[in-house]
Short mmCIF file of C-alpha atoms in Angstrom, two decimals:
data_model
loop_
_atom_site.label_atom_id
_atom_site.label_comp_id
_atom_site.label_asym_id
_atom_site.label_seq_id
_atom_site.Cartn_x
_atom_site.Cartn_y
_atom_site.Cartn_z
CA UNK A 58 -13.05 -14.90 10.24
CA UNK A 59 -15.18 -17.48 9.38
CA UNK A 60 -18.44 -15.68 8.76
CA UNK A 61 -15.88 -13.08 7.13
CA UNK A 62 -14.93 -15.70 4.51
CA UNK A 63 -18.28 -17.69 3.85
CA UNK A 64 -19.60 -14.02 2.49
CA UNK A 65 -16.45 -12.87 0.53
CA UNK A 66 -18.21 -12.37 -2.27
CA UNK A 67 -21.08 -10.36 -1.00
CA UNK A 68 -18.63 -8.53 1.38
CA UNK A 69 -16.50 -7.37 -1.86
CA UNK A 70 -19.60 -6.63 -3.87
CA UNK A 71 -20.50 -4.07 -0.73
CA UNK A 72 -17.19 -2.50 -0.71
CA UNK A 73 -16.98 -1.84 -4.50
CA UNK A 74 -20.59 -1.24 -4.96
CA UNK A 75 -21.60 -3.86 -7.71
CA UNK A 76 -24.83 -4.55 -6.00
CA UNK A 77 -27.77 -4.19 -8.61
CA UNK A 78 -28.76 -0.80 -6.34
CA UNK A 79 -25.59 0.93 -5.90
CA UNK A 80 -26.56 3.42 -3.39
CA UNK A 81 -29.23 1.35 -1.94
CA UNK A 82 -29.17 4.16 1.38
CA UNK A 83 -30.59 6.72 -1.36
CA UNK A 84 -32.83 4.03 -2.80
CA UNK A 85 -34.48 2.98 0.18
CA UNK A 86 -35.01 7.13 1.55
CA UNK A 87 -37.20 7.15 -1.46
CA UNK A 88 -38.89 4.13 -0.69
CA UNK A 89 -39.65 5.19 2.84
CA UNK A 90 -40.90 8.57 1.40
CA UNK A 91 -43.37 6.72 -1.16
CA UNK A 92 -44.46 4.56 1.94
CA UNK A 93 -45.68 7.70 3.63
CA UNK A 94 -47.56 8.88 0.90
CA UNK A 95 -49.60 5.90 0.45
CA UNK A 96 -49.68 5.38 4.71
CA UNK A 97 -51.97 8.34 4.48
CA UNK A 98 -54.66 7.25 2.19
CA UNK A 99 -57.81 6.23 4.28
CA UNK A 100 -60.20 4.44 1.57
CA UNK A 101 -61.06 0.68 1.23
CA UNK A 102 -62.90 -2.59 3.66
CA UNK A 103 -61.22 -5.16 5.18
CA UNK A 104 -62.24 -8.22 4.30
CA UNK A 105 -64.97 -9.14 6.28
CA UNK A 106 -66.00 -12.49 4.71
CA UNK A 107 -63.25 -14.90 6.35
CA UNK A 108 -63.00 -14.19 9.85
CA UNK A 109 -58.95 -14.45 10.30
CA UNK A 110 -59.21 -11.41 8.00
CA UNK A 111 -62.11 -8.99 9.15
CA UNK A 112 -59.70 -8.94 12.61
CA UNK A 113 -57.36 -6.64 10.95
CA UNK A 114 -57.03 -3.08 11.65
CA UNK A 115 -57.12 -1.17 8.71
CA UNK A 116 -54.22 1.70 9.93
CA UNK A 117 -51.68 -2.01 9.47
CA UNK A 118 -49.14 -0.87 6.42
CA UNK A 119 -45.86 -2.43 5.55
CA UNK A 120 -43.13 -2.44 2.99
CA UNK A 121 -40.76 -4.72 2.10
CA UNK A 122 -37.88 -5.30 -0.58
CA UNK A 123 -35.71 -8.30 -1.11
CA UNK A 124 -32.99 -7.19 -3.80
CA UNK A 125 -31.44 -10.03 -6.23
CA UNK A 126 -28.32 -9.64 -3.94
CA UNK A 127 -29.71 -10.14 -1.05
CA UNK A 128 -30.27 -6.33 0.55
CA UNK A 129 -32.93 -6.27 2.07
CA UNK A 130 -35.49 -2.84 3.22
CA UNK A 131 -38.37 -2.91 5.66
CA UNK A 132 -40.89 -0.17 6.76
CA UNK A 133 -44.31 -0.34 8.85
CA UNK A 134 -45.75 -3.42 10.17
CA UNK A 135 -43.16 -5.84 8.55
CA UNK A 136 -43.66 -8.01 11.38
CA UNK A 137 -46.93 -8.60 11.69
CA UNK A 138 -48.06 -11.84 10.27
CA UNK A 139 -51.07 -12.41 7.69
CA UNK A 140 -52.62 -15.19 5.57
CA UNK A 141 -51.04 -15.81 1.73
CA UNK A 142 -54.50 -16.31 -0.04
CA UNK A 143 -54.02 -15.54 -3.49
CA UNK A 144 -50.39 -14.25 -3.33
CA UNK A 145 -50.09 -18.00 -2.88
CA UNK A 146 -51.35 -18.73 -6.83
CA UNK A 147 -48.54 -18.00 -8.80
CA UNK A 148 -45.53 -19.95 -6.30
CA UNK A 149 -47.97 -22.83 -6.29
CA UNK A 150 -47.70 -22.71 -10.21
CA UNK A 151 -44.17 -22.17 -10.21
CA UNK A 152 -43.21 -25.16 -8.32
CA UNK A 153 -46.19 -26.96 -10.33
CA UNK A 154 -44.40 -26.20 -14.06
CA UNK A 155 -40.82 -26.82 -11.71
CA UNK A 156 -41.84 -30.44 -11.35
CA UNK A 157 -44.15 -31.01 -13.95
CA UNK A 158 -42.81 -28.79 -17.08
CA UNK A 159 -44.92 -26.29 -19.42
CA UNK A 160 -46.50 -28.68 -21.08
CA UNK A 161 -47.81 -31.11 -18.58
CA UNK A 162 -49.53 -28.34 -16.51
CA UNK A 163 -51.15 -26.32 -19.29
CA UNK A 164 -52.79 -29.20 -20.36
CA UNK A 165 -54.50 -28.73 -17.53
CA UNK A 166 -54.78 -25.44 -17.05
CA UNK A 167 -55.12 -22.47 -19.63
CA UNK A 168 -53.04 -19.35 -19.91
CA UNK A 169 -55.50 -16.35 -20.52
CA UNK A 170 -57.29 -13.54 -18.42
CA UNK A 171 -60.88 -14.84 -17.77
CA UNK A 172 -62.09 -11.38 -17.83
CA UNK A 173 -64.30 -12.80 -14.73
CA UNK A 174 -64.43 -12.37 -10.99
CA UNK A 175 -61.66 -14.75 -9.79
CA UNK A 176 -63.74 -16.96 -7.59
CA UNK A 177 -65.77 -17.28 -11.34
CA UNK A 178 -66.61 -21.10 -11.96
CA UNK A 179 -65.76 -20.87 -15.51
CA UNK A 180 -64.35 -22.74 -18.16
CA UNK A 181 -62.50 -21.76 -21.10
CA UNK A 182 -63.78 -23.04 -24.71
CA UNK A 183 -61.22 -26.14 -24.12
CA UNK A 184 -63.07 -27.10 -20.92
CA UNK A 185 -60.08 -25.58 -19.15
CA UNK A 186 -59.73 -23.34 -16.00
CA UNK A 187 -58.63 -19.91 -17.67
CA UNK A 188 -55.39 -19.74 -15.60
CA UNK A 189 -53.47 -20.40 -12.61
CA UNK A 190 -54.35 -17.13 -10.91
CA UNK A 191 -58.48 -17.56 -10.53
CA UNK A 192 -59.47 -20.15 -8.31
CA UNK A 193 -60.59 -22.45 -10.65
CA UNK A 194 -57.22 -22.76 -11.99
CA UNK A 195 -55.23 -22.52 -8.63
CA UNK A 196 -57.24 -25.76 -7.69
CA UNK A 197 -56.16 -27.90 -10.14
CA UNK A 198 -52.72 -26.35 -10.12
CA UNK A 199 -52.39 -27.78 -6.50
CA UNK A 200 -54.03 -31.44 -7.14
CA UNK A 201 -50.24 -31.41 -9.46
CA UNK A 202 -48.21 -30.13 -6.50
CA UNK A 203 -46.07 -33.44 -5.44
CA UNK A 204 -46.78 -33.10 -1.36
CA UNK A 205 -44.93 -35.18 -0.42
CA UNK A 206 -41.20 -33.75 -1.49
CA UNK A 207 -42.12 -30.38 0.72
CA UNK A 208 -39.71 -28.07 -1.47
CA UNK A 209 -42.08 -25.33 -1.64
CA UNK A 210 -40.13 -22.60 0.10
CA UNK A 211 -38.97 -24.58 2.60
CA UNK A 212 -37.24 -22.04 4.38
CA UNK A 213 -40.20 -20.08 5.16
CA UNK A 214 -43.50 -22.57 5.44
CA UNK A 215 -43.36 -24.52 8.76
CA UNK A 216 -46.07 -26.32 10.32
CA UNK A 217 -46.71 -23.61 13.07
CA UNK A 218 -47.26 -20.97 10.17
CA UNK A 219 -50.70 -22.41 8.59
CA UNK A 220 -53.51 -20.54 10.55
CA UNK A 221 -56.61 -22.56 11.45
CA UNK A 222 -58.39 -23.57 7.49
CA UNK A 223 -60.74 -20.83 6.08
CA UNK A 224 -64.51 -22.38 6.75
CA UNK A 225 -66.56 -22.80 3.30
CA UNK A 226 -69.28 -24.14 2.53
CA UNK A 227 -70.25 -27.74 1.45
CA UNK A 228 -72.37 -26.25 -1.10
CA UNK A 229 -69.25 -24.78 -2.87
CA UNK A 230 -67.45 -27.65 -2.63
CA UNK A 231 -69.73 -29.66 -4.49
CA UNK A 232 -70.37 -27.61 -7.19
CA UNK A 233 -66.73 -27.74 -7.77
CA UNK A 234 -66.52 -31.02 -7.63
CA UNK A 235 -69.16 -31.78 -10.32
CA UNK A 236 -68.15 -28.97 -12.68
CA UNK A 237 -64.31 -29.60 -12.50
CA UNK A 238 -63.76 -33.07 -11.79
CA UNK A 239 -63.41 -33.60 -15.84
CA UNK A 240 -60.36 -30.75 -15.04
CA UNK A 241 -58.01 -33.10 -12.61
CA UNK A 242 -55.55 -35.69 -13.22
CA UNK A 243 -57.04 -39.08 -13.13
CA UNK A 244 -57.16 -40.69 -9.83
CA UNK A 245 -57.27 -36.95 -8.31
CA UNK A 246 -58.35 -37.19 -4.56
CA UNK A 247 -60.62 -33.91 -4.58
CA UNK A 248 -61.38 -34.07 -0.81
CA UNK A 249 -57.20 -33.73 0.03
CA UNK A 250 -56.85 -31.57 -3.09
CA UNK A 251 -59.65 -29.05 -1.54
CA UNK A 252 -58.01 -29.61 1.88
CA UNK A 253 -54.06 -28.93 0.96
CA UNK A 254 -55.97 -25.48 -1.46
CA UNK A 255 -57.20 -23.82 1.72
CA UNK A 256 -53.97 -24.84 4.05
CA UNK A 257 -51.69 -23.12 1.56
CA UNK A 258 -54.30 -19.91 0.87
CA UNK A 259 -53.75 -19.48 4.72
CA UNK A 260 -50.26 -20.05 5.03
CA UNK A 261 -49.05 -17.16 7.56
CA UNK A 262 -45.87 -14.85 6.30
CA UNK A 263 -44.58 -11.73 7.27
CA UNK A 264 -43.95 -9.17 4.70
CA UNK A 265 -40.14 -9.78 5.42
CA UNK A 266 -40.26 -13.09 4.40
CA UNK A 267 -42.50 -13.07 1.26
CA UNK A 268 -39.94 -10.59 0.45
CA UNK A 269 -37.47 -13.10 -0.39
CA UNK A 270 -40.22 -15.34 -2.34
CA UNK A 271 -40.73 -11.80 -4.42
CA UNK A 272 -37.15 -11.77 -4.71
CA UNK A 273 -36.37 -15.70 -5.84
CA UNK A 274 -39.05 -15.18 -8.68
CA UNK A 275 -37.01 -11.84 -9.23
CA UNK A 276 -33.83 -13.99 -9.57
CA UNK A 277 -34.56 -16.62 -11.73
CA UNK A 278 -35.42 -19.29 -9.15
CA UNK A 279 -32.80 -18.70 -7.48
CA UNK A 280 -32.80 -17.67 -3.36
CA UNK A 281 -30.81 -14.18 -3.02
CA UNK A 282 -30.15 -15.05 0.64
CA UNK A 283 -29.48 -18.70 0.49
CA UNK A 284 -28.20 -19.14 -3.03
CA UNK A 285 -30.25 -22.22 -3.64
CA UNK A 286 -32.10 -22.61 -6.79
CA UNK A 287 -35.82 -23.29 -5.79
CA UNK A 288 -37.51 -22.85 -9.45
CA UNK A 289 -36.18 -23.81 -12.71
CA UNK A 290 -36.18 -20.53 -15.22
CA UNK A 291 -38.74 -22.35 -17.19
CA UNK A 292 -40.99 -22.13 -14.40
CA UNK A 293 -39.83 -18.36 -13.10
CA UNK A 294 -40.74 -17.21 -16.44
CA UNK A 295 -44.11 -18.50 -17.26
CA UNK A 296 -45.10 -17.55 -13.76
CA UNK A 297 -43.95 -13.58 -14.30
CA UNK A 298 -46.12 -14.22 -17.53
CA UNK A 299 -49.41 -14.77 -15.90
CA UNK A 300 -48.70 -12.54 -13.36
CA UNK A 301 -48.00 -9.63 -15.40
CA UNK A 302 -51.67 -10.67 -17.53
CA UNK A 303 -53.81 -11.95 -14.81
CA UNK A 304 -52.23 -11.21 -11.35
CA UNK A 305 -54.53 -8.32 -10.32
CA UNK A 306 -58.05 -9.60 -10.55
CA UNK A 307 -60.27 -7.31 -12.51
CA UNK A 308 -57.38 -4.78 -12.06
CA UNK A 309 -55.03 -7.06 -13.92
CA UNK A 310 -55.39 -5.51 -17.54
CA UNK A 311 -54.98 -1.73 -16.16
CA UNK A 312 -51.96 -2.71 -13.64
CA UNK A 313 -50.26 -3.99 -16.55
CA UNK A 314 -50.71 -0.35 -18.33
CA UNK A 315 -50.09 1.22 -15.30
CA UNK A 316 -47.33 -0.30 -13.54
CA UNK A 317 -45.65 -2.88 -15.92
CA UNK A 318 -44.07 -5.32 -13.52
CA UNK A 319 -45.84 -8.70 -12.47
CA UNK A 320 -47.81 -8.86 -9.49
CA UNK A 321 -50.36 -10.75 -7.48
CA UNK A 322 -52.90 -9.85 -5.18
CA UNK A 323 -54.46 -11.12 -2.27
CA UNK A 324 -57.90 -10.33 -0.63
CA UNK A 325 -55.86 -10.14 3.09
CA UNK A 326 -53.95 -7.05 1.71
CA UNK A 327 -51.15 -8.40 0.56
CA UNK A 328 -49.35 -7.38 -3.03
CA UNK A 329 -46.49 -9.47 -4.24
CA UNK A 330 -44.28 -7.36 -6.96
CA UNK A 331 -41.96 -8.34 -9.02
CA UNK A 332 -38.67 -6.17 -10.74
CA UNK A 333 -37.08 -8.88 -12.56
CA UNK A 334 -33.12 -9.13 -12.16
CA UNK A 335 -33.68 -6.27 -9.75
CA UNK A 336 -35.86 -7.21 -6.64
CA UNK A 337 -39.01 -8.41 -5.29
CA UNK A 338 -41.29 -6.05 -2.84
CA UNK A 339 -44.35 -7.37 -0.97
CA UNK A 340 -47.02 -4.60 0.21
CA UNK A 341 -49.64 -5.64 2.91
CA UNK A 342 -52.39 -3.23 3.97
CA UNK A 343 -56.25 -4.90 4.72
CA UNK A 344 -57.76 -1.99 3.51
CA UNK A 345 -59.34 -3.62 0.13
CA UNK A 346 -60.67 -0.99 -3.03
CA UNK A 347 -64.18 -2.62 -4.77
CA UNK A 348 -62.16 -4.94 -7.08
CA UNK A 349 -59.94 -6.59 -4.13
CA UNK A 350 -56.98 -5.19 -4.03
CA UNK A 351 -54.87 -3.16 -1.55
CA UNK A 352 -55.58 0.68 -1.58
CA UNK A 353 -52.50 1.45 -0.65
CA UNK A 354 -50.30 -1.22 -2.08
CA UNK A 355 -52.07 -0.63 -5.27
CA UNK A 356 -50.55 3.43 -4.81
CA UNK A 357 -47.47 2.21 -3.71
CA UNK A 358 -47.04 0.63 -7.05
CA UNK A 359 -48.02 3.13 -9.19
CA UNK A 360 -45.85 6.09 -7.61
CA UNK A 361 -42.99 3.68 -7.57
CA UNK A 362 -43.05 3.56 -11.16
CA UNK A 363 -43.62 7.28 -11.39
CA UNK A 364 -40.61 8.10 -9.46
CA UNK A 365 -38.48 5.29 -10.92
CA UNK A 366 -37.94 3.68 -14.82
CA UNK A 367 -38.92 0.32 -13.37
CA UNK A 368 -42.31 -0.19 -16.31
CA UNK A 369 -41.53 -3.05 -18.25
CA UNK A 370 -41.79 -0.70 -21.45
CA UNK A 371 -39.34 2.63 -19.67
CA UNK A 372 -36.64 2.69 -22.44
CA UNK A 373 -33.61 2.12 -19.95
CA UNK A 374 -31.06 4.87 -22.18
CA UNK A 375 -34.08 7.69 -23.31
CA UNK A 376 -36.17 8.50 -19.87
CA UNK A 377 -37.20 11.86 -18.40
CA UNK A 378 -37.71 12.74 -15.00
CA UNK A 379 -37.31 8.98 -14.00
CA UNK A 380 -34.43 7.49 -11.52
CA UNK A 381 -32.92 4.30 -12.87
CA UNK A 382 -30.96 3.31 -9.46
CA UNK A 383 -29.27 0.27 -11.24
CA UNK A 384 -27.23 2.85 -12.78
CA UNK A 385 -23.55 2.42 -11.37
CA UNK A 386 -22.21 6.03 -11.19
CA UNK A 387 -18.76 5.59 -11.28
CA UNK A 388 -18.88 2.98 -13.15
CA UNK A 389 -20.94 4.98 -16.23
CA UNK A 390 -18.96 8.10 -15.84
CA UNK A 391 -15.55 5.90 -16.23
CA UNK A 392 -17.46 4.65 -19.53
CA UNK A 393 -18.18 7.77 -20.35
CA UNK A 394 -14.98 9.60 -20.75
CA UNK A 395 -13.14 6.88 -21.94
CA UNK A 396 -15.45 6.68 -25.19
CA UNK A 397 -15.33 10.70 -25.04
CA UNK A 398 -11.54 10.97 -25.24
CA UNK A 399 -10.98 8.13 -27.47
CA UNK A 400 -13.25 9.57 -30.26
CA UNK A 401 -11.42 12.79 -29.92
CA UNK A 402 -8.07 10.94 -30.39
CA UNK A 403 -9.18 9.35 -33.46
CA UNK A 404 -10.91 12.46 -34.81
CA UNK A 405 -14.51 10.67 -34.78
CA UNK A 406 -16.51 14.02 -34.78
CA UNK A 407 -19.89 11.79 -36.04
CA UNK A 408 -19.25 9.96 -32.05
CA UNK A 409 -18.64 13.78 -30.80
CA UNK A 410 -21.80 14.26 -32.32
CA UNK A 411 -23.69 10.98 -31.38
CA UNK A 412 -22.12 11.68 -27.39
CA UNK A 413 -23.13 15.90 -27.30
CA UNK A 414 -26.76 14.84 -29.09
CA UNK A 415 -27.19 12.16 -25.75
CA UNK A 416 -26.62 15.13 -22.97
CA UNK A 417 -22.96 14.23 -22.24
CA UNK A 418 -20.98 16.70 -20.51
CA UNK A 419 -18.41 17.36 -23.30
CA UNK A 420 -16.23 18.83 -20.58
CA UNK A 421 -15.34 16.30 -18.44
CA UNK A 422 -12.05 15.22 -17.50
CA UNK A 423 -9.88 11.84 -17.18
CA UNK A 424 -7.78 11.47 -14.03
CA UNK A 425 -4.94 13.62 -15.35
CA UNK A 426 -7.74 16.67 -15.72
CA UNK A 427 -7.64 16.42 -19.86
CA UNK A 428 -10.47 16.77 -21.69
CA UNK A 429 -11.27 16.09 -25.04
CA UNK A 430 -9.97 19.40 -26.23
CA UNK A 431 -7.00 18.45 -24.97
CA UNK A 432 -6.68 15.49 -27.09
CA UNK A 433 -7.95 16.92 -30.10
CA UNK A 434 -5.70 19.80 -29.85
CA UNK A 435 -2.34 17.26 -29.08
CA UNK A 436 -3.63 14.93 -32.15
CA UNK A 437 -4.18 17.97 -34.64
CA UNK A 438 -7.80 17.00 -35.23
CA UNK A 439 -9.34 20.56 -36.40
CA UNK A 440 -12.27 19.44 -37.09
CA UNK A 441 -13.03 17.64 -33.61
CA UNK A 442 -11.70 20.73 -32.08
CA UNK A 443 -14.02 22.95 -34.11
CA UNK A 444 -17.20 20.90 -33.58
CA UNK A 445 -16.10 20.98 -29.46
CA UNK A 446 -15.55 24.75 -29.68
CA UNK A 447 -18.18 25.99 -32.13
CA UNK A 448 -20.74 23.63 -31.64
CA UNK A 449 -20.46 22.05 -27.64
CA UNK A 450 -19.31 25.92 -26.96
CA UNK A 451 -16.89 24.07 -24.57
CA UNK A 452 -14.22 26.05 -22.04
CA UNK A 453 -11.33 26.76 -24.80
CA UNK A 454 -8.69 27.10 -22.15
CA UNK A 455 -9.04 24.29 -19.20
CA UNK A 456 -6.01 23.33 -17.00
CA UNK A 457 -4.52 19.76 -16.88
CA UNK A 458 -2.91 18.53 -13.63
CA UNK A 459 0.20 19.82 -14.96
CA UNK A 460 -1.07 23.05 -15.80
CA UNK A 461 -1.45 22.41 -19.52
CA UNK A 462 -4.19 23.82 -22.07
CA UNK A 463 -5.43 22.85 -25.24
CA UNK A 464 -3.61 25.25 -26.72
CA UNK A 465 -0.26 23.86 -24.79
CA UNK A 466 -0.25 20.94 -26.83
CA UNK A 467 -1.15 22.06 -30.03
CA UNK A 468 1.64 24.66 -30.02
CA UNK A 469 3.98 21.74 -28.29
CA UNK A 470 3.50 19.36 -31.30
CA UNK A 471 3.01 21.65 -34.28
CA UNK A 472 -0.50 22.22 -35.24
CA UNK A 473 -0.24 25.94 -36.05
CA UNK A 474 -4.17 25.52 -37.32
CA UNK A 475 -5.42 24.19 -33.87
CA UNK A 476 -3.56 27.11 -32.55
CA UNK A 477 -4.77 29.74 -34.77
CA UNK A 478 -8.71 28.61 -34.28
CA UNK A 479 -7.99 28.24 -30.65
CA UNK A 480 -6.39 31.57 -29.98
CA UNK A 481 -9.90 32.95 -31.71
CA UNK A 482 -12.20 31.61 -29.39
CA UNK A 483 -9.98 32.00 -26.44
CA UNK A 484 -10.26 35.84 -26.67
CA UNK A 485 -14.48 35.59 -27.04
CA UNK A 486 -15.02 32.91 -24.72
CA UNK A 487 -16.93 33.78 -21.82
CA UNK A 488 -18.40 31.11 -19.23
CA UNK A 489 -22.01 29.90 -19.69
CA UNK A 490 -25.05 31.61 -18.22
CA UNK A 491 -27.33 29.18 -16.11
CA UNK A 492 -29.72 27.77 -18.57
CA UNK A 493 -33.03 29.71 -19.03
CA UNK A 494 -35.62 27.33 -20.24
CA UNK A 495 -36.68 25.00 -23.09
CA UNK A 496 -35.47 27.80 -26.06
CA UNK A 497 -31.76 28.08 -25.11
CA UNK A 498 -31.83 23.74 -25.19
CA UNK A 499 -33.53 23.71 -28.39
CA UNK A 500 -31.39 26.06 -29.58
CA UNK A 501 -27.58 23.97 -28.59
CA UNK A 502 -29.68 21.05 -29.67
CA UNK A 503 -29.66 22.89 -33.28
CA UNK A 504 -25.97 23.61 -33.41
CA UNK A 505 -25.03 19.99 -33.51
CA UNK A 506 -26.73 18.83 -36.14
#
């Protein structure tokens, strides 16, 4: 009974289906089906460079989705552990601008694409790294990170996880050192700053877990499985910003076109995406295309947002061929007739109009089996019932519960018109042939306007 209680709330969300995916069983069949397209794509190199990488096998593929409410999806190799790298960039920037605020940080850091390679040492006109997301950038982001308070997903980095420190050389170092050292906070230690860059690049995570980072950025800082708040929205935002501009490498401009959503990248396969107020999904495959990201998290991403209206710019009301699975069912059709009946009962044939124009069924029904004919017809409105009839060409005789019709309640209260244009209809109505193309729509379209 305990447990029972602790997760009332997410108990009663499941068992009246208020969760952000309503039928999340549907939702993740299509996710599993767009997992198996993309499994069978055979292009791309493992990374061959750092040797905790070039010991992957490139068949490895996983899937995983963290939802704002905490339902969670896996499928493939969501076990198998691999390094952060650059998926790392943006929550070390989060927690960065969570501690430090906008300001501070970008005074440090710039906020544009480079339009370089990210492992570029380049400076922006202001003698800035461009942004957080090349490596430039991500070094000085972590010389602000305050060590010490260890609040950087705490739930997930442990001691155990960090995999022995990728091996570069002193060379690179060095140069870093004496081109960005004007970059750093005063009194920055560069050695620890270097050291605590490459522990956190090879931080080890599953795909399950980075899930739920996806998913707090998703949330507005705030842990779908804990409940915690872990970023400030300040910090969420600006991160999902630079993400969405500069999350993809050299990819990051056509991703944007492409897919829409914020993401980042990693050269050990990994690709952290972002649905905000919706979910976060992480996508690891080694397999690496020319400009470093995964081949087939990079076609994960784009049939996603083929098959559903998750692109930042999908108009959420006006989309064809799309699935928006936020969209509550019951809820929308409950919305639906309600507005449907109560224009007919106040005779507001320009809503009629506004409602048939949108591909509403003008024949649905209210939990007493009325429709809107029914309503017009009790109320006397001719001209609703005229515009339902002559232009919706909708059933002139349906049943109630109680056996009623349209024509039942105008006669009952006295509108001999209703009757009259009623009893016309009635005797040339015949039911609908299935629709035969794009004429017939244009067409009905026609009629209403």
């Amino acid at each position: 009974s305990h447990s029972i209680s602790s997760n009332i709330v997410l108990l009663t969300q499941a068992f009246r289906k208020k969760f952000v995916i309503p039928d999340f069983q549907s939702f993740t069949s299509h996710i599993d089906e767009l997992y198996e397209n993309a499994k069978n794509l055979s292009g791309g190199q493992v990374a061959d460079y750092i040797p905790q990488l070039a010991k992957f096998s490139p068949d490895l593929w996983a899937v995983s989705l963290c939802t704002v409410d905490g339902q969670r999806h896996t499928v493939g190799d969501t076990k198998v552990p691999f390094c952060l790298q650059s998926c790392v960039k943006p929550l070390k920037y989060a927690v960065a601008v969570n501690d430090h605020g906008t300001q501070y940080v970008h005074s440090f850091i710039g906020k544009e694409p480079s339009g370089l390679r990210f492992n570029k040492l380049f400076l922006n006109e202001d003698d800035k790294p461009h942004n957080p997301m090349v490596n430039a950038g991500a070094i000085v982001c972590t010389s602000l990170l305050k060590v010490k308070e260890q609040h950087f997903f705490p739930l997930y980095i442990k001691a155990e996880d960090i995999v022995p420190k990728c091996v570069f050389s002193c060379t690179y170092c060095s140069c870093l050192i004496s081109v960005f050292l004007q970059c750093f906070p005063e009194g920055t230690d560069m050695t620890s700053v270097l050291d605590l860059y490459f522990q956190l690049c090879s931080i080890e995570v599953t795909c399950e877990s980075a899930s739920v980072m996806a998913a707090t950025l998703a949330n507005g800082g705030i842990c779908p499985i804990t409940g915690e708040r872990v970023l400030t929205p300040e910090a969420v935002r600006n991160t999902l910003s630079l993400m969405h501009s500069c999350g993809m490498y050299d990819f990051s401009g056509q991703f944007a076109f492409h897919v829409g959503l914020p993401a980042k990248s990693g050269v050990s396969g990994g690709i952290l995406l972002v649905v905000p107020n919706v979910m976060g999904i992480v996508c690891w495959s080694p397999p690496l295309d020319k400009l470093g990201n995964s081949v087939r998290g990079i076609q994960f991403c784009l049939d996603l947002v083929e098959l559903f209206n998750f692109h930042n710019y999908d108009n959420l009301r006006h989309f064809a061929k799309k699935h928006d699975p936020r969209r509550e069912g019951g809820d929308q059709r409950v919305k639906s007739v309600i507005n449907l009946l109560f224009a007919a009962y106040t005779g507001d044939v320009s809503a009629l109009r506004r409602f048939a124009l949108s591909s509403m069924d003008m024949e649905q029904r209210d939990y007493d089996s009325r429709t809107a004919l029914h309503v017009a017809a009790a109320e006397g409105h001719i001209e609703v019932v005229r515009f339902l009839l002559e232009a919706c060409k909708v059933n002139p005789s349906p049943r109630d519960r109680w056996g009623k019709t349209p024509m039942d309640e105008a006669m009952l209260f006295g509108h001999h018109d209703v009757v009259t244009i009623l009893q016309q209809y009635q005797e040339n109505y015949s039911l609908p042939a299935a629709p035969d193309g794009q004429e017939r729509t244009e067409k009905s379209l026609d009629s209403l306007l």
